[in-house]
Backbone as a ProteinNet text record, in pm:
[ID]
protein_1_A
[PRIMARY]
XXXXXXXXXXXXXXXXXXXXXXXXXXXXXXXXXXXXXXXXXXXXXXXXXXXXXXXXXXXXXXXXXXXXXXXXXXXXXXXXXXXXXX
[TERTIARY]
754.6	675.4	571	630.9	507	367.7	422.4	291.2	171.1	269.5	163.7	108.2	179.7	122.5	-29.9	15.4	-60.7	-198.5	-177.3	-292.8	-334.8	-290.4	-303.9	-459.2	-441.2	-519.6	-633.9	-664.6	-736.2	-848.5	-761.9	-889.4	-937.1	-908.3	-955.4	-1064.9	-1005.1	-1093.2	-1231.5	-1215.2	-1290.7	-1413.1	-1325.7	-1419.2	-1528.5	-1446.8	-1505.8	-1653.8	-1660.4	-1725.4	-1832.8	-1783.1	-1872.3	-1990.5	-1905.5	-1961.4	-2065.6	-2077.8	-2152.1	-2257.1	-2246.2	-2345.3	-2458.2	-2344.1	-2448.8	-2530	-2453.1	-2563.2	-2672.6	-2664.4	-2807.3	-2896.7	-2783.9	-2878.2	-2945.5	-2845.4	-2939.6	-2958.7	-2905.7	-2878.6	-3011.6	-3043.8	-3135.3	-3256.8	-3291.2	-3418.2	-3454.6	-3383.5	-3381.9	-3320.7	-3237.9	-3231	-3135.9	-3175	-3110.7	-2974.7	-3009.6	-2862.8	-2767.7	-2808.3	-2655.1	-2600.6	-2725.3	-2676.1	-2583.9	-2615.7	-2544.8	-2420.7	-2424.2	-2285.9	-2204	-2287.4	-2156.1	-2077.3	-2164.8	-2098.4	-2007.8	-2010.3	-1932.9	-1764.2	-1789.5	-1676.5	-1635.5	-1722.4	-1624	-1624.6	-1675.2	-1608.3	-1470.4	-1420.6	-1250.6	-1186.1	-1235.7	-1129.2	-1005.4	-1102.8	-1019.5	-887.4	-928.6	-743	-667.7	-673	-636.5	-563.8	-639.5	-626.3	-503.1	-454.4	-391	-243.3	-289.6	-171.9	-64.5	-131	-116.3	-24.9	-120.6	-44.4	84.8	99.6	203	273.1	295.4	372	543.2	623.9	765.9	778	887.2	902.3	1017.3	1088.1	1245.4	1360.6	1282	1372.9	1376.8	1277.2	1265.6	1375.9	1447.5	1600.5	1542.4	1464.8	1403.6	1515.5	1565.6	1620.1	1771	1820.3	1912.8	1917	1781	1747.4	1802.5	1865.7	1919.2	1777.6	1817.8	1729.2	1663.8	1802.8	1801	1851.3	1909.3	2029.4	2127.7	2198.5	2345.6	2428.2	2419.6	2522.2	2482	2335	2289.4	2270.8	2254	2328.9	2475.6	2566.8	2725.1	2721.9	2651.1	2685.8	2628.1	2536.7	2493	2566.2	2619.2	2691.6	2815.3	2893.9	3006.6	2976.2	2819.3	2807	2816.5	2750.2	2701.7	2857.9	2958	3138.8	3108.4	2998.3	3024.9	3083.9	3155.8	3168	3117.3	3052	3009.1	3061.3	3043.1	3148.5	3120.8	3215.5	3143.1	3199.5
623.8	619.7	509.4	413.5	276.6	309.7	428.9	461.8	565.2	624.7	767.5	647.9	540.7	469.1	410.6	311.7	238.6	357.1	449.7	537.9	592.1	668.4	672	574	456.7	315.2	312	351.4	341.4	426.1	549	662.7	617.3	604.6	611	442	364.2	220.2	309.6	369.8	478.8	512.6	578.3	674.3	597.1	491.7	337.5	322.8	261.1	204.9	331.6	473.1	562.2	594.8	550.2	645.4	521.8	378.9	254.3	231.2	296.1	339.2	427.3	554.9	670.3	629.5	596.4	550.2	516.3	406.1	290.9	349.9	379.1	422.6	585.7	678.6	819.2	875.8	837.6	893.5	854.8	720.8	668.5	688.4	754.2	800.4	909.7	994.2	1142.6	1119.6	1022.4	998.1	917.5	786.4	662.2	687.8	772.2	755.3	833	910.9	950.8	885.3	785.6	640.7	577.8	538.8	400.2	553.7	654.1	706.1	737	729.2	727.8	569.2	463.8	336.3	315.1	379.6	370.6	375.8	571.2	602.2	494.4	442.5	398.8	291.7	219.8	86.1	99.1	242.2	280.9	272.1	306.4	316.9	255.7	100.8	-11.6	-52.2	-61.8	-57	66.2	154.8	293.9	217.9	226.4	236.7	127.8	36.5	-111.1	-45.1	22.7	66.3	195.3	266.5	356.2	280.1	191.6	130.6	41.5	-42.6	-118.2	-35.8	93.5	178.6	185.7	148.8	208.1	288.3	397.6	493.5	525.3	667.4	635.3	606.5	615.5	539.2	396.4	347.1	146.1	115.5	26.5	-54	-145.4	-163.2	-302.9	-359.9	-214	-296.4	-403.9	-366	-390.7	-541.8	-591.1	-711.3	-859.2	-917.9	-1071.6	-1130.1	-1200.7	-1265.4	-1424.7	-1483.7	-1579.3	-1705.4	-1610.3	-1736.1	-1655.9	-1741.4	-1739.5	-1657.1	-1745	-1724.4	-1581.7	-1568.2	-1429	-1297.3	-1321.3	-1247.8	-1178.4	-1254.9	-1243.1	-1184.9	-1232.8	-1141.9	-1021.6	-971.6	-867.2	-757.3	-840.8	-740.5	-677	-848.5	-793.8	-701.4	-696.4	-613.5	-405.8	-437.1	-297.2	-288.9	-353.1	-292.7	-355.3	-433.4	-435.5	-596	-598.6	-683.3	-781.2	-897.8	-932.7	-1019.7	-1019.8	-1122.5	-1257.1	-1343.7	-1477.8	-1548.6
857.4	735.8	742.2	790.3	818.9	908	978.1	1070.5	1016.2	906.4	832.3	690.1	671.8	563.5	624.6	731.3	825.3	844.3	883.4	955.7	824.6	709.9	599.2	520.3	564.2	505.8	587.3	702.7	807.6	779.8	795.6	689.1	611.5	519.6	380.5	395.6	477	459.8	566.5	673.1	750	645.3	562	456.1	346.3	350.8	264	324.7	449.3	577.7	587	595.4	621.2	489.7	388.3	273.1	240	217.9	243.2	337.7	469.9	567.5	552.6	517.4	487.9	358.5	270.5	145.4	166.5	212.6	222.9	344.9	442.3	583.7	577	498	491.2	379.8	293.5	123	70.1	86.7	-36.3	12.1	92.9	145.7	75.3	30.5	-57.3	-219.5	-239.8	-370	-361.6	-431.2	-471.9	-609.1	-701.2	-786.1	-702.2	-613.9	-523.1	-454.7	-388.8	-308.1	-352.1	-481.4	-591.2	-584.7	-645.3	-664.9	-573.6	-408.3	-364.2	-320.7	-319.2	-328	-413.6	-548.8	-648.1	-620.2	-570.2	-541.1	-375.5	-315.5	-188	-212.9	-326.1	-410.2	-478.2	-556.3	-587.3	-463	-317.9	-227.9	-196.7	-159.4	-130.8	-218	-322.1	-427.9	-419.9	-376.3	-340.6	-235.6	-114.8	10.4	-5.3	-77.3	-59	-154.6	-253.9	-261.5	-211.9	-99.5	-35.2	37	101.7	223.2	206.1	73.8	-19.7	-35.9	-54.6	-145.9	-60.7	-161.7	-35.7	-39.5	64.4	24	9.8	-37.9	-93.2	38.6	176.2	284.2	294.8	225.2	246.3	140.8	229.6	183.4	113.7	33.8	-27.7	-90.8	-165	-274.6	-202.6	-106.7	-16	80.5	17.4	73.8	25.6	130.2	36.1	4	-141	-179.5	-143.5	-69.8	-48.3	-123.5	-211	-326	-296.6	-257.8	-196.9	-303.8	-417.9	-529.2	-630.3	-624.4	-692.8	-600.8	-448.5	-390.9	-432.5	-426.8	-461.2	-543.3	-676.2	-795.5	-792.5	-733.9	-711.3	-621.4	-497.6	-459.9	-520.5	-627.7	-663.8	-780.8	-838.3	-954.1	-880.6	-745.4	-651.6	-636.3	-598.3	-560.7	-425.7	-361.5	-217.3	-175.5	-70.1	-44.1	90.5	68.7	169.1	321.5	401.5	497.7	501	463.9	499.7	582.4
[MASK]
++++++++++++++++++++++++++++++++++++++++++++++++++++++++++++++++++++++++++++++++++++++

């Protein structure tokens, strides 16, 4: 999943990069408000693209992660039924 997320982000930052190029470099020669509109849309990309790539999916163990307090660990596991080794 990390690799279809990863490649997922690439595109779309791709599509960012392309659509910013073509604007200025072939768009606005034939008409400038399509220019600005398509910067627009490849100005939404980037927060897209970040939460695409952020996103877990229902295989990431996040929630399964020690927190790093010893003691709220414990209670957590003893709240889950599990027990831990120490």
């Amino acid at each position: 999943m990390y690799a279809r997320r990863r490649r997922s982000y690439f595109v779309m930052m791709g599509c960012c990069i392309a659509l910013f190029v073509l604007a200025w470099g072939v768009v606005r020669l034939w008409s400038v408000p399509v220019a600005v509109g398509m910067c627009v849309v490849a100005m939404v990309i980037p927060p897209v693209a970040a939460m695409v790539a952020n996103r877990r999916g229902p295989e990431d163990r996040w929630w399964d992660d020690p927190s790093g307090d010893p003691q709220s660990d414990e209670w957590w596991d003893e709240l889950d039924g599990k027990k831990r080794p120490r």
